[in-house]
PDB file of C-alpha atoms and ligand atoms in Angstrom:
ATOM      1  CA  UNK A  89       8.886 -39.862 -46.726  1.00  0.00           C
ATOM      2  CA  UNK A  90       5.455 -40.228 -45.037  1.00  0.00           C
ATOM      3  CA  UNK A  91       5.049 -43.856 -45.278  1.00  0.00           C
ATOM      4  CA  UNK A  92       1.766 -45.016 -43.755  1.00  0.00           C
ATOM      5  CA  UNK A  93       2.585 -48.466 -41.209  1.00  0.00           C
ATOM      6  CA  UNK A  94       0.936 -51.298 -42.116  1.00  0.00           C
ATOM      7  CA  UNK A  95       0.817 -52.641 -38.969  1.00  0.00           C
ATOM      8  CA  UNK A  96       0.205 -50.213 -35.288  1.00  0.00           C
ATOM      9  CA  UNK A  97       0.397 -51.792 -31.867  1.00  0.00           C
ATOM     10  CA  UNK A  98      -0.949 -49.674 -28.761  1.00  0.00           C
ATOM     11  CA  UNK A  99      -0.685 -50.415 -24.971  1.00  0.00           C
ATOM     12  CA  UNK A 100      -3.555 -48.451 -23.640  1.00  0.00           C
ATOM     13  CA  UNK A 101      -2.080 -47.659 -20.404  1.00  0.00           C
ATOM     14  CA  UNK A 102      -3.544 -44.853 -17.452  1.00  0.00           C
ATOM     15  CA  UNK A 103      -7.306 -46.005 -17.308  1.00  0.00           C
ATOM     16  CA  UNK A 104      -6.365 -46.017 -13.351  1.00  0.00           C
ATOM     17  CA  UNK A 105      -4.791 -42.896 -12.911  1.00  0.00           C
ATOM     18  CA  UNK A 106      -7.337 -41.085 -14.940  1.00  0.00           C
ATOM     19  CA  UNK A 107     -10.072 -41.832 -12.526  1.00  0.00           C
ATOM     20  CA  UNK A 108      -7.818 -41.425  -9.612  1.00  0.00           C
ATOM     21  CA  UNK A 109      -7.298 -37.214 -11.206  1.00  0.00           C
ATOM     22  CA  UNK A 110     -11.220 -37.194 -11.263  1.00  0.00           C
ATOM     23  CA  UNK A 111     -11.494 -38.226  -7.816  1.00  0.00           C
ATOM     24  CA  UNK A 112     -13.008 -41.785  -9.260  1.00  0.00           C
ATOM     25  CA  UNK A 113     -12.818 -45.478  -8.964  1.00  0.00           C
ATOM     26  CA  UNK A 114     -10.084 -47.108 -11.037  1.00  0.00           C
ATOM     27  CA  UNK A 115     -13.233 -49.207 -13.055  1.00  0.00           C
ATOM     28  CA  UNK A 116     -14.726 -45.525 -14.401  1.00  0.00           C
ATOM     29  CA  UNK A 117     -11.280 -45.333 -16.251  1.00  0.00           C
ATOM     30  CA  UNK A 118     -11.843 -48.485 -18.005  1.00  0.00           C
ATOM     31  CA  UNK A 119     -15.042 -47.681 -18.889  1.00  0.00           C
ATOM     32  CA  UNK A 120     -13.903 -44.758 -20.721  1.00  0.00           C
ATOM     33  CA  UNK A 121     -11.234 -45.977 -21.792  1.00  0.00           C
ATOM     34  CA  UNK A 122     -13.529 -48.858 -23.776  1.00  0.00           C
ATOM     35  CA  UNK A 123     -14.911 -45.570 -25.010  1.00  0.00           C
ATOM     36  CA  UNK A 124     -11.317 -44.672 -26.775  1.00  0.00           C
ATOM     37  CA  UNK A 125     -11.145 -47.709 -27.819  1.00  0.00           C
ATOM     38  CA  UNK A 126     -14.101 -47.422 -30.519  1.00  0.00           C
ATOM     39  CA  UNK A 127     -12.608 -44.209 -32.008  1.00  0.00           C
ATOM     40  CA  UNK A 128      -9.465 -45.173 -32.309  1.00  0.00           C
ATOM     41  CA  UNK A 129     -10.507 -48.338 -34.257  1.00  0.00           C
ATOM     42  CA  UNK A 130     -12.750 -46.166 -35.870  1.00  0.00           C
ATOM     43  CA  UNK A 131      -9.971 -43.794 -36.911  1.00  0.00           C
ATOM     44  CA  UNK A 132      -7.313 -46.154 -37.484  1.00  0.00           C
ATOM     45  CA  UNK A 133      -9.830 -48.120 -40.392  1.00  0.00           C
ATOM     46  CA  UNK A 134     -10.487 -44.989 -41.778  1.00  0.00           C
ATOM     47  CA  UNK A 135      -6.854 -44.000 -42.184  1.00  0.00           C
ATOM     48  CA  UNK A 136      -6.064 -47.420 -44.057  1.00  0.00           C
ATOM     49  CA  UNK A 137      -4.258 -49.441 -41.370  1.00  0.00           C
ATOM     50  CA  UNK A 138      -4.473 -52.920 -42.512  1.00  0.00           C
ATOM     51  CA  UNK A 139      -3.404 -54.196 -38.481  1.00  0.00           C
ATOM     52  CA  UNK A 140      -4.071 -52.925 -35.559  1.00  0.00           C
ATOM     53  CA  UNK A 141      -3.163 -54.518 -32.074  1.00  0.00           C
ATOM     54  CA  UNK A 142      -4.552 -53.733 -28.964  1.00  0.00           C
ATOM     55  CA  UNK A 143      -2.787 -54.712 -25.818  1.00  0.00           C
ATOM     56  CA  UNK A 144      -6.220 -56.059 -23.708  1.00  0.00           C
ATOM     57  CA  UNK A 145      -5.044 -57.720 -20.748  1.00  0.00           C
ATOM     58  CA  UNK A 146      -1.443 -58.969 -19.899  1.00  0.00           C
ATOM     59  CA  UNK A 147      -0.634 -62.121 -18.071  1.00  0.00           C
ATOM     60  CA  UNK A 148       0.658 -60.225 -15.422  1.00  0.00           C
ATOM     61  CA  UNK A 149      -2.623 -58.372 -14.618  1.00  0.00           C
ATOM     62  CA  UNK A 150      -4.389 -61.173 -13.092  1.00  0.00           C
ATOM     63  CA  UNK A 151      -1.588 -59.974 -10.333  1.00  0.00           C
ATOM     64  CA  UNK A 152      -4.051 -57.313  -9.659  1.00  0.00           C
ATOM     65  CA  UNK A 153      -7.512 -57.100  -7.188  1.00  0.00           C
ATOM     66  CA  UNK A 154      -9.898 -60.096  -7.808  1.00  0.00           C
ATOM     67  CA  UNK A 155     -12.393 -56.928  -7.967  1.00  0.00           C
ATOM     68  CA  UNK A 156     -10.696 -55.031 -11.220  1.00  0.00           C
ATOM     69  CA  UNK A 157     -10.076 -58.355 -12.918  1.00  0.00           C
ATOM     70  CA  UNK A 158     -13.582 -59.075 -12.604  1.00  0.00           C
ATOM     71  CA  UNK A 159     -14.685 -56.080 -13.747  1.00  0.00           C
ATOM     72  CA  UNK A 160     -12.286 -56.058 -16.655  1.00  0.00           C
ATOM     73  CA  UNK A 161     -13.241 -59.547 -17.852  1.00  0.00           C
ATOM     74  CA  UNK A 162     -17.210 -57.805 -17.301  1.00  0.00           C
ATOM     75  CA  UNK A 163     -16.394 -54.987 -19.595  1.00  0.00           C
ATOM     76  CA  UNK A 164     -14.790 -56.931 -22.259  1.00  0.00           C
ATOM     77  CA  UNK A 165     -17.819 -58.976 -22.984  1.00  0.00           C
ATOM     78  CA  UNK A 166     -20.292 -56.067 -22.809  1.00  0.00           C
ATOM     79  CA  UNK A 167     -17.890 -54.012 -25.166  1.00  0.00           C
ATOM     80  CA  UNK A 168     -17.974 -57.185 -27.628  1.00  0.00           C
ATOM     81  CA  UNK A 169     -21.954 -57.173 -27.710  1.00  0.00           C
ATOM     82  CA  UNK A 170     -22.041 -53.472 -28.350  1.00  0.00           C
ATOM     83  CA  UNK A 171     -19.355 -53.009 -30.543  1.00  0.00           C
ATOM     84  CA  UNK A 172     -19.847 -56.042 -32.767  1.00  0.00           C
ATOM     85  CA  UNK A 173     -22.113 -53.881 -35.360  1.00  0.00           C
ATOM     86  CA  UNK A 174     -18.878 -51.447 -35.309  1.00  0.00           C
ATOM     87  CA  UNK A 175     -16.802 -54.043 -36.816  1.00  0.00           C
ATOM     88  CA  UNK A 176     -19.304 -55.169 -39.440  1.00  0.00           C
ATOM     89  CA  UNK A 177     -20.301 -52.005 -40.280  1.00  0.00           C
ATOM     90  CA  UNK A 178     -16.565 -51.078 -40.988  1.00  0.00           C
ATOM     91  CA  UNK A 179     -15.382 -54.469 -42.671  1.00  0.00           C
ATOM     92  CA  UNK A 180     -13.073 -55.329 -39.177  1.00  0.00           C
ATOM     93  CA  UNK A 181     -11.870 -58.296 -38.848  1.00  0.00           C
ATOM     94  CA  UNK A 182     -11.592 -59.310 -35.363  1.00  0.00           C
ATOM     95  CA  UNK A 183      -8.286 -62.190 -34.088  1.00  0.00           C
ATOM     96  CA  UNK A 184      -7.015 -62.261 -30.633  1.00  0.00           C
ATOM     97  CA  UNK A 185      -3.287 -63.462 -29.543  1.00  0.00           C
ATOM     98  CA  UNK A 186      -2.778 -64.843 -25.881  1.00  0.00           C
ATOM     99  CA  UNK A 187      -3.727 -67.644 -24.293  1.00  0.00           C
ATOM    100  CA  UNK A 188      -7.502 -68.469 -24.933  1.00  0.00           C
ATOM    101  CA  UNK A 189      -7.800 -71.513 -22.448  1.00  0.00           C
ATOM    102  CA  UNK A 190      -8.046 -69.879 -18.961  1.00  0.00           C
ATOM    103  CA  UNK A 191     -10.217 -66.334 -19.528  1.00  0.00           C
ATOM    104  CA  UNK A 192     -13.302 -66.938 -18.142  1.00  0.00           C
ATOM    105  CA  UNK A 193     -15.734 -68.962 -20.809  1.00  0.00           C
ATOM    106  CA  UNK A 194     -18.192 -66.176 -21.030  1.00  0.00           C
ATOM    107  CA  UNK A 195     -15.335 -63.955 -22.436  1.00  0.00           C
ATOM    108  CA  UNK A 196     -14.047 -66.372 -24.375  1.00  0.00           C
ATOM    109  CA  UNK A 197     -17.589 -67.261 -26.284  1.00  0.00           C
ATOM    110  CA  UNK A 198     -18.152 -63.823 -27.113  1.00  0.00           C
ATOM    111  CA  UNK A 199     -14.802 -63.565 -28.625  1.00  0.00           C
ATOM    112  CA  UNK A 200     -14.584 -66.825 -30.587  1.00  0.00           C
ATOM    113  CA  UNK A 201     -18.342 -65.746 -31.567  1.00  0.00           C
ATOM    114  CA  UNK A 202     -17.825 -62.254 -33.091  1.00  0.00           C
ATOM    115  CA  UNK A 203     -14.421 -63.898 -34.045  1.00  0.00           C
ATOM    116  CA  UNK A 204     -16.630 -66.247 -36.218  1.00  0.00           C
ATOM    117  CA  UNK A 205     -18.768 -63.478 -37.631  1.00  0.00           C
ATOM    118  CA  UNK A 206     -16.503 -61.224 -38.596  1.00  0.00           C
ATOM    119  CA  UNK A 207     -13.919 -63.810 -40.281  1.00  0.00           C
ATOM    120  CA  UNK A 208     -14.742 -62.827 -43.773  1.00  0.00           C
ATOM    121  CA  UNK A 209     -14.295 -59.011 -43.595  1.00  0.00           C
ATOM    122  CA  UNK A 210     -11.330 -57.685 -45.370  1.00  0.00           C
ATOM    123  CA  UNK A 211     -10.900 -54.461 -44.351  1.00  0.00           C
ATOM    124  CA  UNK A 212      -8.242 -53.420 -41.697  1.00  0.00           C
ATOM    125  CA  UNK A 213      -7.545 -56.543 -39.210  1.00  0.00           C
ATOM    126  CA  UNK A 214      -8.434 -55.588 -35.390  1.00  0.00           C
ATOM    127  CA  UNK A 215      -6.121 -57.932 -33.075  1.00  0.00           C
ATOM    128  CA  UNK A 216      -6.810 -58.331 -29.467  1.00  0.00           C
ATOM    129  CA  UNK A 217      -4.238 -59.263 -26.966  1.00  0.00           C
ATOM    130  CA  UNK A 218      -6.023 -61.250 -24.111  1.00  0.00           C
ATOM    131  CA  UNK A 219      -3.962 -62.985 -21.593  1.00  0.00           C
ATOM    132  CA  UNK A 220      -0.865 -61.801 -23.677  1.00  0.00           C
ATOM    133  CA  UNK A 221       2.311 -62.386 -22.321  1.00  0.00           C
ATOM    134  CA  UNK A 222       5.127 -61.824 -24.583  1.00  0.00           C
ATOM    135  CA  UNK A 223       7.805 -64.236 -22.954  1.00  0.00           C
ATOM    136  CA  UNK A 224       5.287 -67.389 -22.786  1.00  0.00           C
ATOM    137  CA  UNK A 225       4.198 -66.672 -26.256  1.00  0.00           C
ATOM    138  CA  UNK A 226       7.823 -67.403 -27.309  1.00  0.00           C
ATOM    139  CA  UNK A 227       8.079 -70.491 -24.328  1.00  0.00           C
ATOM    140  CA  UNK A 228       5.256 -71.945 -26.067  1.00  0.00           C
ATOM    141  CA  UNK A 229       6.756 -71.669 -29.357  1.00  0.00           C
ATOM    142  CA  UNK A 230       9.817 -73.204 -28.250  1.00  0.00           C
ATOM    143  CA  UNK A 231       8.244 -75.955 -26.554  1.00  0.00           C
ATOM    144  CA  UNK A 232       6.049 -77.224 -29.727  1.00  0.00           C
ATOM    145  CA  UNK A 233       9.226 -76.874 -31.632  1.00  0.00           C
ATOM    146  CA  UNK A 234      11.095 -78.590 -29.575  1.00  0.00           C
ATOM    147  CA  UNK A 235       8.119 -81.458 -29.295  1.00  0.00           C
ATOM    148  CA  UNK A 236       8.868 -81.120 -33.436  1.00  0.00           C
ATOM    149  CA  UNK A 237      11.809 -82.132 -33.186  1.00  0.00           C
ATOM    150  CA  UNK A 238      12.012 -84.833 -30.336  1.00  0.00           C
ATOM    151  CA  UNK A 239       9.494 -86.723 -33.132  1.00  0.00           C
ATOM    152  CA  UNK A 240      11.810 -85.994 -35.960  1.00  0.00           C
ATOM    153  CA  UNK A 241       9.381 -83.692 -37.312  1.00  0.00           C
ATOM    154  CA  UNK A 242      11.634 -80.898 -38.426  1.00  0.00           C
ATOM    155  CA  UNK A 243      15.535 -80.591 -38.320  1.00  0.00           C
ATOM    156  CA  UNK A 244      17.314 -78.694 -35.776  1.00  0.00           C
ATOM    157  CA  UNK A 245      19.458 -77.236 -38.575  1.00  0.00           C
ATOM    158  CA  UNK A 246      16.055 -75.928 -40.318  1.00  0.00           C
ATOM    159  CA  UNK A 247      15.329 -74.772 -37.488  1.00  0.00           C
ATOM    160  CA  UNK A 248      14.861 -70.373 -38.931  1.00  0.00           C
ATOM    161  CA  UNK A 249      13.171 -67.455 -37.932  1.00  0.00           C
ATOM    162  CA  UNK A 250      10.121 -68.054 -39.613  1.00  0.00           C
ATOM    163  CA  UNK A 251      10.289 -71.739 -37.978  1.00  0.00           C
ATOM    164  CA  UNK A 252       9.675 -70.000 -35.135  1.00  0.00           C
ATOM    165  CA  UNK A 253       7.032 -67.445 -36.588  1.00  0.00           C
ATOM    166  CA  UNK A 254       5.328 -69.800 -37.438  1.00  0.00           C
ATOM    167  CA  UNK A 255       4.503 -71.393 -33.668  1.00  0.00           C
ATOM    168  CA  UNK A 256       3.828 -67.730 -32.536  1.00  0.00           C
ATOM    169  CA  UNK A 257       0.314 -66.904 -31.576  1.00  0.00           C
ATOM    170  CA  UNK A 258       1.268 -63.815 -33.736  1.00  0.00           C
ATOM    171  CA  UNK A 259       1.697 -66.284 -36.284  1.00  0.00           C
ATOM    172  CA  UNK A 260      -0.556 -64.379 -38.943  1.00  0.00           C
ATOM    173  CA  UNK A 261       0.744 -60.954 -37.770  1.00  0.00           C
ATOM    174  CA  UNK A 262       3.563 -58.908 -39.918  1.00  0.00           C
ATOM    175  CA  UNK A 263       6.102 -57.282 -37.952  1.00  0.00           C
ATOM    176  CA  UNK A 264       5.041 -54.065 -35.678  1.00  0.00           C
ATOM    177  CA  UNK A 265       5.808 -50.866 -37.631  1.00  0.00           C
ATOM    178  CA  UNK A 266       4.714 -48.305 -35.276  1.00  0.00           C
ATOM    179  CA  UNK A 267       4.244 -48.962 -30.991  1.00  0.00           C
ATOM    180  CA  UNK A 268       2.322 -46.653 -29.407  1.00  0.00           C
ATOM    181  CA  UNK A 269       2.401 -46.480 -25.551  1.00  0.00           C
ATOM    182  CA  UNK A 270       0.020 -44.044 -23.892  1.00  0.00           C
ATOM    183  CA  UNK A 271       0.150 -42.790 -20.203  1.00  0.00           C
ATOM    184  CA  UNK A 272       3.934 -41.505 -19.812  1.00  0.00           C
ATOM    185  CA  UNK A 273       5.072 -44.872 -19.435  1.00  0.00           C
ATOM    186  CA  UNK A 274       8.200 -45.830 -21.494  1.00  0.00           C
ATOM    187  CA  UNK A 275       8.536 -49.701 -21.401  1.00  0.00           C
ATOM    188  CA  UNK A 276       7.793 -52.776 -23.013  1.00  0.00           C
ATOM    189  CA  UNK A 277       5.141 -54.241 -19.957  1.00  0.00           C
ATOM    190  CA  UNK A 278       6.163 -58.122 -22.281  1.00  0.00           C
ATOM    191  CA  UNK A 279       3.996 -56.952 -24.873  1.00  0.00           C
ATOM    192  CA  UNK A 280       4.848 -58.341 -28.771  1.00  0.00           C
ATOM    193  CA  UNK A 281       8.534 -59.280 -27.793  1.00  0.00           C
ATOM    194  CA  UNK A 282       9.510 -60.983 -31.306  1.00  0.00           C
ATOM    195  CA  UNK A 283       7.304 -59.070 -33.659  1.00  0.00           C
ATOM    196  CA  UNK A 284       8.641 -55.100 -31.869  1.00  0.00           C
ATOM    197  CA  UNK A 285      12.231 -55.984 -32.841  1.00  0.00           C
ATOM    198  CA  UNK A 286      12.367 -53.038 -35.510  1.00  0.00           C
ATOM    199  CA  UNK A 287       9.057 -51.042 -34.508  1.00  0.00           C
ATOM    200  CA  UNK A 288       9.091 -47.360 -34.205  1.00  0.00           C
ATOM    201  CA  UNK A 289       8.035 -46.474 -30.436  1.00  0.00           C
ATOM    202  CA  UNK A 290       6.216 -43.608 -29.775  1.00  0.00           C
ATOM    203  CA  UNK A 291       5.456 -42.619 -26.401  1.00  0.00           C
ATOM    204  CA  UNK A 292       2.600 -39.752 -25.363  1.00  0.00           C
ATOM    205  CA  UNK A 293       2.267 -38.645 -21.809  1.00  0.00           C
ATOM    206  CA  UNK A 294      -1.548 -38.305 -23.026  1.00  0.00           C
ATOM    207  CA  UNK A 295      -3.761 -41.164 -20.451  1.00  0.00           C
ATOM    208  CA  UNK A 296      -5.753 -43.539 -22.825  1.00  0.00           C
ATOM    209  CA  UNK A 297      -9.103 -42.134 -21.439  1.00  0.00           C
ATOM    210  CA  UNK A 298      -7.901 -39.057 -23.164  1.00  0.00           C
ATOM    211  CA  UNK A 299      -6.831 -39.984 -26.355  1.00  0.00           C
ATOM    212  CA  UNK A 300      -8.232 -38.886 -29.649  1.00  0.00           C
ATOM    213  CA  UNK A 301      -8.401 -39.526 -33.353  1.00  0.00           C
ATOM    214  CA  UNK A 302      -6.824 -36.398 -33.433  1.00  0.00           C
ATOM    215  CA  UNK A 303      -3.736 -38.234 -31.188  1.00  0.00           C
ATOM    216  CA  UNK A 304      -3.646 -41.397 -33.531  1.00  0.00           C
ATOM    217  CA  UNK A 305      -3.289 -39.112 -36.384  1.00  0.00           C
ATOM    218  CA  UNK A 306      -0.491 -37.167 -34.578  1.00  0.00           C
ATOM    219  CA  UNK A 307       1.402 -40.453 -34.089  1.00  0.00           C
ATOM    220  CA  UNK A 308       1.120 -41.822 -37.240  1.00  0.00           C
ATOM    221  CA  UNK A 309       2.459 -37.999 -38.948  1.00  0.00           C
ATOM    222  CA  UNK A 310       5.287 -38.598 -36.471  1.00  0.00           C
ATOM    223  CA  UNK A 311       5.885 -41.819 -37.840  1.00  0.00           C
ATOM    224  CA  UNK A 312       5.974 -40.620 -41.080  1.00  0.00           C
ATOM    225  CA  UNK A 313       8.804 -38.708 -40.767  1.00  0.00           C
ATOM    226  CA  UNK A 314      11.305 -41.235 -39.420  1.00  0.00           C
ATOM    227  CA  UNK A 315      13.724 -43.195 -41.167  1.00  0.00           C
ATOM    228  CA  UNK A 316      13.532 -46.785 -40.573  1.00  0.00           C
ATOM    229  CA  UNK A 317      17.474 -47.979 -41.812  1.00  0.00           C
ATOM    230  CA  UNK A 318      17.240 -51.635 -40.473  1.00  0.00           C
ATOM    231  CA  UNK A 319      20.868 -51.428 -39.958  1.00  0.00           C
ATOM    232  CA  UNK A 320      21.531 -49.878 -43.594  1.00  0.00           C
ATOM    233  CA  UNK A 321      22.855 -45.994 -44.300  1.00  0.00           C
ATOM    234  CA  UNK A 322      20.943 -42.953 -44.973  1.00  0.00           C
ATOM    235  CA  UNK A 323      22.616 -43.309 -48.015  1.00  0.00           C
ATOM    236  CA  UNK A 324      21.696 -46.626 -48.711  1.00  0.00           C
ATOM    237  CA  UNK A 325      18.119 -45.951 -48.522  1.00  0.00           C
ATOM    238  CA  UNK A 326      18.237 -42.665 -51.012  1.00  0.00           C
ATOM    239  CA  UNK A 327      20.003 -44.346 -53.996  1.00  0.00           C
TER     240      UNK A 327
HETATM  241  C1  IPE B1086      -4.525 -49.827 -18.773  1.00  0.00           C
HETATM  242  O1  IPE B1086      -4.723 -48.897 -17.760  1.00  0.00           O
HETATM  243  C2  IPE B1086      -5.598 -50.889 -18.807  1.00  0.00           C
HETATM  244  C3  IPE B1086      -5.154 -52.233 -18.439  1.00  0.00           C
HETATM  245  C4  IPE B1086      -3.951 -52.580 -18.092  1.00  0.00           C
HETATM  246  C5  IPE B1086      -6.171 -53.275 -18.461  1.00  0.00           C
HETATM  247  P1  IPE B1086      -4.216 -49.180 -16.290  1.00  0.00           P
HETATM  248  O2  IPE B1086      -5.307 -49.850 -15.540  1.00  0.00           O
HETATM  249  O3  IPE B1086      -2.918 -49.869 -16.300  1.00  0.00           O
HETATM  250  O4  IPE B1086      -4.046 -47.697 -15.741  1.00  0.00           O
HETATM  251  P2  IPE B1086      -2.886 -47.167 -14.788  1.00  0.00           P
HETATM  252  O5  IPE B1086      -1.581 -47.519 -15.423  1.00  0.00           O
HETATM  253  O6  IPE B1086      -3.069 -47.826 -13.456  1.00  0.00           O
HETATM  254  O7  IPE B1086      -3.115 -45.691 -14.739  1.00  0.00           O
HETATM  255  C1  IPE B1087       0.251 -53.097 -19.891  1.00  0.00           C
HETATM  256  O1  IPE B1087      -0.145 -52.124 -18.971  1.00  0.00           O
HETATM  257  C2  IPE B1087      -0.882 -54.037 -20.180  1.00  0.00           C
HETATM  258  C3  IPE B1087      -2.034 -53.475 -20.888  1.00  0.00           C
HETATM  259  C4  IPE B1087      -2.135 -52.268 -21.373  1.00  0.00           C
HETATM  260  C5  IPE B1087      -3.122 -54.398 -21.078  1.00  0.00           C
HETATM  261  P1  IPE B1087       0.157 -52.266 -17.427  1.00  0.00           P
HETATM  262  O2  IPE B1087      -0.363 -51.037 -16.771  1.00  0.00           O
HETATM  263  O3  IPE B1087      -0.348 -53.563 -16.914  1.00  0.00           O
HETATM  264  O4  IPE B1087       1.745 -52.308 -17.402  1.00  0.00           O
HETATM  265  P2  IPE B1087       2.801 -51.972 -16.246  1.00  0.00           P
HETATM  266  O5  IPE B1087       2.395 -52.756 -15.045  1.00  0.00           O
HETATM  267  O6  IPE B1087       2.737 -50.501 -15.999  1.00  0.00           O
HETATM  268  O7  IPE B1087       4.117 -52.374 -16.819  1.00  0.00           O
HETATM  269 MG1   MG B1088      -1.001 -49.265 -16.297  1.00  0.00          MG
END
């Protein structure tokens, strides 16, 4: 088999508890963890992914301390600055799903600015999820189509799947091959709802602090073993 997945997810989970083992503040696992996050972009280019998604920030963790969130928010727009060259260097293009509008304005300058600059590379397509929520991506999607139709814009009966694709914020996004959770953690957390319908999970007790090249590679060998059926036989697929 060994199929390569065109498009890999993560939800870089256990910055916290990988500080807490080394006796340190929950913010020292972030900062590593914005370490990971270069060589796994790194790796994941290299390999030939065409999309990767990184679950950011959810739209339930502004539920936690004013302190982390401000920290988080601090982080994201230092690791923009220094990792910008990254991207150009290794033809990135860099989109972001989630809801824009209420991140702080510093964050969301950098990111519509290095958005901007790195809109014309055509190598493997970087997505960061930023005040993703899974459920209000797909209330918001409802809602415009339902605005649609109200003004007689569009049908109810033409009303399909890629009706509502198309008012995703994942819009431009093809369906999740391969999810990778790190931390031990086996759920969801209202990440990519619609496009994880058929995606291979992949769960690895390894905390994201702690996670190599040499762990993306292992997933993605994993992956290549399965058989994705979408409801068809083994036999189906062979003949
Ligand atoms: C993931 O690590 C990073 C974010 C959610 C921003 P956590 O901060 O959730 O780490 P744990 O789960 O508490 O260990
Ligand atoms: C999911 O991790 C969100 C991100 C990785 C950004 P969480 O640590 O917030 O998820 P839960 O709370 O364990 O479900
Ligand atoms: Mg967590």
């Amino acid at each position: 088999m060994n199929h390569q997945p065109k498009h890999v997810a993560i939800i870089m989970d256990g910055n916290g508890r990988w500080a807490k083992k080394q006796g340190k503040k929950r913010f020292m696992g972030h900062n590593r963890g914005a370490k990971t996050v270069k060589a796994v972009v790194e790796e994941a280019a290299h390999q030939g992914i065409e999309n990767l998604t990184l679950f950011a920030f959810s739209t339930e963790n502004w539920n936690r301390p004013k302190e982390e969130v401000n920290l988080l928010m601090k982080l994201l727009v230092s690791s923009l600055r220094k990792e910008f060259k990254q991207l150009i260097d290794n033809n990135i293009r860099l989109c972001s799903v989630g809801n824009l509008e209420s991140l702080p304005s510093l964050v969301k300058q950098e990111l519509l600015f290095v958005i901007e600059k790195t809109k014309s590379n055509n190598g493997m397509t970087l997505t960061l999820a930023l005040n993703y929520g899974g459920k209000e991506e797909i209330l918001e999607a409802v809602k415009a189509i339902a605005r649609k139709v109200k003004n007689s814009i569009i049908s109810p009966e033409k009303v399909d799947e890629s009706t509502i694709i198309e008012h995703l914020y994942t819009r431009n996004l093809p369906p999740v091959d391969l999810l990778i959770r790190t931390s031990g953690e086996e759920r969801i957390s209202n990440f990519l709802l619609w496009h994880l319908a058929y995606a291979e999970l992949y769960f690895t007790k390894t905390l994201w602090p702690d996670f190599t090249k040499e762990d993306l590679q292992k997933a993605l060998i994993n992956y290549g073993k399965r058989e994705r059926r979408f409801g068809k036989t083994s036999e189906q697929l062979t003949t």
